[in-house]
mmCIF file of C-alpha atoms in Angstrom:
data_model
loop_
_atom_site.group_PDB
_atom_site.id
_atom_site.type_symbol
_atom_site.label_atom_id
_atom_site.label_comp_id
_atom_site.label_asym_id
_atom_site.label_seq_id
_atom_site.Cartn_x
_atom_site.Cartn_y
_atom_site.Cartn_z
ATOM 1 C CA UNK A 28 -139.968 -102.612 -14.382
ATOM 2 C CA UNK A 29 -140.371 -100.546 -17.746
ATOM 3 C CA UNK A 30 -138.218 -97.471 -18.446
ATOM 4 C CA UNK A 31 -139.163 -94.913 -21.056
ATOM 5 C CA UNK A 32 -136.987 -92.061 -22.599
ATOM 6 C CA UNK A 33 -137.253 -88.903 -21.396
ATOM 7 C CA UNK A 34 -136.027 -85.709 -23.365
ATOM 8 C CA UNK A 35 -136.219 -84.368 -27.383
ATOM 9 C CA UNK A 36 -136.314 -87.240 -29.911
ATOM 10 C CA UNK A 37 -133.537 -85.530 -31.548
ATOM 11 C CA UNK A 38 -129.537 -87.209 -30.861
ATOM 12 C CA UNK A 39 -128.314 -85.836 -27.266
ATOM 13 C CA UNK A 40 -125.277 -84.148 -27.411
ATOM 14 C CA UNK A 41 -121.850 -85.539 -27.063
ATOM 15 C CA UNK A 42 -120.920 -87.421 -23.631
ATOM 16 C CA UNK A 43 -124.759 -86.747 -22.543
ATOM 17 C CA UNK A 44 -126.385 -90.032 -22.556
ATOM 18 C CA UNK A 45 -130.067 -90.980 -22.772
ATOM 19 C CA UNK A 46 -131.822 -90.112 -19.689
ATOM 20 C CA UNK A 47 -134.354 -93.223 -18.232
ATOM 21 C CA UNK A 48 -136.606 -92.928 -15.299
ATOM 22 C CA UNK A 49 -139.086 -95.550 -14.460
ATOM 23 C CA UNK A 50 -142.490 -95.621 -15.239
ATOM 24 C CA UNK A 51 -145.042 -94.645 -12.779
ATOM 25 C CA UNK A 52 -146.692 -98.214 -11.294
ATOM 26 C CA UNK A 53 -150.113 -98.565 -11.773
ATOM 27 C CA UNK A 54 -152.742 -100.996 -9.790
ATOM 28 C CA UNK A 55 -152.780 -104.559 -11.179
ATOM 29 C CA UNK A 56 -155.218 -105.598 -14.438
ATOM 30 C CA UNK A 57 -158.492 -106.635 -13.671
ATOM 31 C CA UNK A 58 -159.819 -108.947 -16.459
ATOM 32 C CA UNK A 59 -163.373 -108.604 -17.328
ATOM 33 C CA UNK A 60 -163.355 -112.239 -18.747
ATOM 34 C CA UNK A 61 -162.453 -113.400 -14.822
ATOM 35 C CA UNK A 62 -164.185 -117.041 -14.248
ATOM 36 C CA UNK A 63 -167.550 -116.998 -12.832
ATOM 37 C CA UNK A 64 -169.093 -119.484 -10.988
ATOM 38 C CA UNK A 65 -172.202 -121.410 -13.183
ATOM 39 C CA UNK A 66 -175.594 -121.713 -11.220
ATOM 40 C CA UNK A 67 -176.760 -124.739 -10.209
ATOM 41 C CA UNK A 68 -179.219 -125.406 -12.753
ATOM 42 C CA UNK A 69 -176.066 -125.131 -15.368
ATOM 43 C CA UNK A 70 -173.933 -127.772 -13.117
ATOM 44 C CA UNK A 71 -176.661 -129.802 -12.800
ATOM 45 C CA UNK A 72 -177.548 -130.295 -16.429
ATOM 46 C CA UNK A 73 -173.486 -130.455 -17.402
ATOM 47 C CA UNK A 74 -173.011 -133.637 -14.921
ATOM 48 C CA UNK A 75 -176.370 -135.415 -16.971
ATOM 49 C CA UNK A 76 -174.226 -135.010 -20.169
ATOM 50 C CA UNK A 77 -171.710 -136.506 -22.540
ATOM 51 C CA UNK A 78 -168.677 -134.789 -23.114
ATOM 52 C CA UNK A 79 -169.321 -133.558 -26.398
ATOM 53 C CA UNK A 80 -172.482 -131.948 -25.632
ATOM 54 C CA UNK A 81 -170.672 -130.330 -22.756
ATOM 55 C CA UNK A 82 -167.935 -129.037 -25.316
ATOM 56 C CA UNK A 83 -170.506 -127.880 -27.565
ATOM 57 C CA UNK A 84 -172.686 -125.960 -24.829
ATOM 58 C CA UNK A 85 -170.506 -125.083 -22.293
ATOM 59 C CA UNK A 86 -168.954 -121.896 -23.881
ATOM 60 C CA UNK A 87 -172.381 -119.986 -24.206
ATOM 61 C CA UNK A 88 -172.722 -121.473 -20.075
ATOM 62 C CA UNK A 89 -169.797 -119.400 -19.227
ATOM 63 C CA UNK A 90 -170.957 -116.056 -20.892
ATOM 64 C CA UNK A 91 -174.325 -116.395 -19.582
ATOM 65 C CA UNK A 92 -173.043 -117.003 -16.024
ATOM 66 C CA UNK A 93 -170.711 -113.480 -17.111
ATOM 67 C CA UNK A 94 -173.365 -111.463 -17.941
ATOM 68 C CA UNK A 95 -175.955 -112.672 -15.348
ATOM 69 C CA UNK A 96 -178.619 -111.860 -17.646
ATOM 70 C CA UNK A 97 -180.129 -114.275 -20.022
ATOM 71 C CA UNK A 98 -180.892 -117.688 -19.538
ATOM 72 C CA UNK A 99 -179.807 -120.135 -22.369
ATOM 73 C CA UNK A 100 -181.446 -122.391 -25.439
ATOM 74 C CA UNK A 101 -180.166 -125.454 -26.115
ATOM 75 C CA UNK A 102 -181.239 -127.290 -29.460
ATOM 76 C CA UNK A 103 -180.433 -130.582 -30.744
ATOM 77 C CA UNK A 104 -180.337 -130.395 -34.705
ATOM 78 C CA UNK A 105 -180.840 -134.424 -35.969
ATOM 79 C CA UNK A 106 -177.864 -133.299 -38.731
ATOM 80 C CA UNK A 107 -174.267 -132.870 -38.096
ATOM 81 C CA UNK A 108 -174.451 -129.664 -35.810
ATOM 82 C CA UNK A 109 -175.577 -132.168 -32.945
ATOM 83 C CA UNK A 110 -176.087 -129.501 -29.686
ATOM 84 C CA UNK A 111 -176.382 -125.996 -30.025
ATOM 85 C CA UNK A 112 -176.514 -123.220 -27.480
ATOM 86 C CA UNK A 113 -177.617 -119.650 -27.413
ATOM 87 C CA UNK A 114 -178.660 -117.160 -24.910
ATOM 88 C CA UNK A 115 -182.188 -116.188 -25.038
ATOM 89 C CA UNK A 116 -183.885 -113.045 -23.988
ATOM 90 C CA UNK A 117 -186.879 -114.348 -22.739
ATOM 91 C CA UNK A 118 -185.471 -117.004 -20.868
ATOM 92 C CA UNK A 119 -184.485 -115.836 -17.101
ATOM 93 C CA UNK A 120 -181.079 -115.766 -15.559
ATOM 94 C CA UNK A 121 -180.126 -119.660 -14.531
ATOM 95 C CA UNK A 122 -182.155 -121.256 -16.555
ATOM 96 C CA UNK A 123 -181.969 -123.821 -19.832
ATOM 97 C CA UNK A 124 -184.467 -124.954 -22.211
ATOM 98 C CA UNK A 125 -183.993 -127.450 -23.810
ATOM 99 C CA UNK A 126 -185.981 -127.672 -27.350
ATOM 100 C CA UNK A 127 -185.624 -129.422 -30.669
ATOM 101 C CA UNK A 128 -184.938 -127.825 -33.838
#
């Protein structure tokens, strides 16, 4: 339970201590970033995968599944980057395409 001060900021006087009263409760915190549940077609292709293209993708998985609005792009770069991921516009909710970059 928090307390807060109530009164002047200025020193009480003499023998008069600080006077606390508790701090009106409030409903519990709802976190926007709660877990969603992934759609099928986003299970589906994470159980084909290695684990490092499931590290690399999974992230952008999770905020499309959060904003239930764009479907994602995956890419495989033949460099270092390996797998990327990005949501795309014109792809539809609960979808990936895969493509090469």
């Amino acid at each position: 339970m928090y307390l807060r001060l109530q009164g002047p900021l200025y020193p009480s006087p003499p023998g008069s201590g600080p006077q606390w009263v508790p701090l009106p409760m409030q409903r519990p915190e709802v976190y926007p970033f709660a877990m969603h549940q992934l759609p099928a077609a986003y299970q589906n292709y994470l159980a084909t995968q290695d684990q490092h293209v499931i590290d690399a993708v999974r992230p952008v998985l999770l905020q499309s599944a959060a904003d239930e609005r764009h479907g994602v792009r995956i890419t495989y770069n033949t460099g270092s980057t390996g797998h990327q991921a990005h949501l795309d516009e014109s792809i539809p909710y609960g979808q990936i395409i895969e493509d090469i970059d």
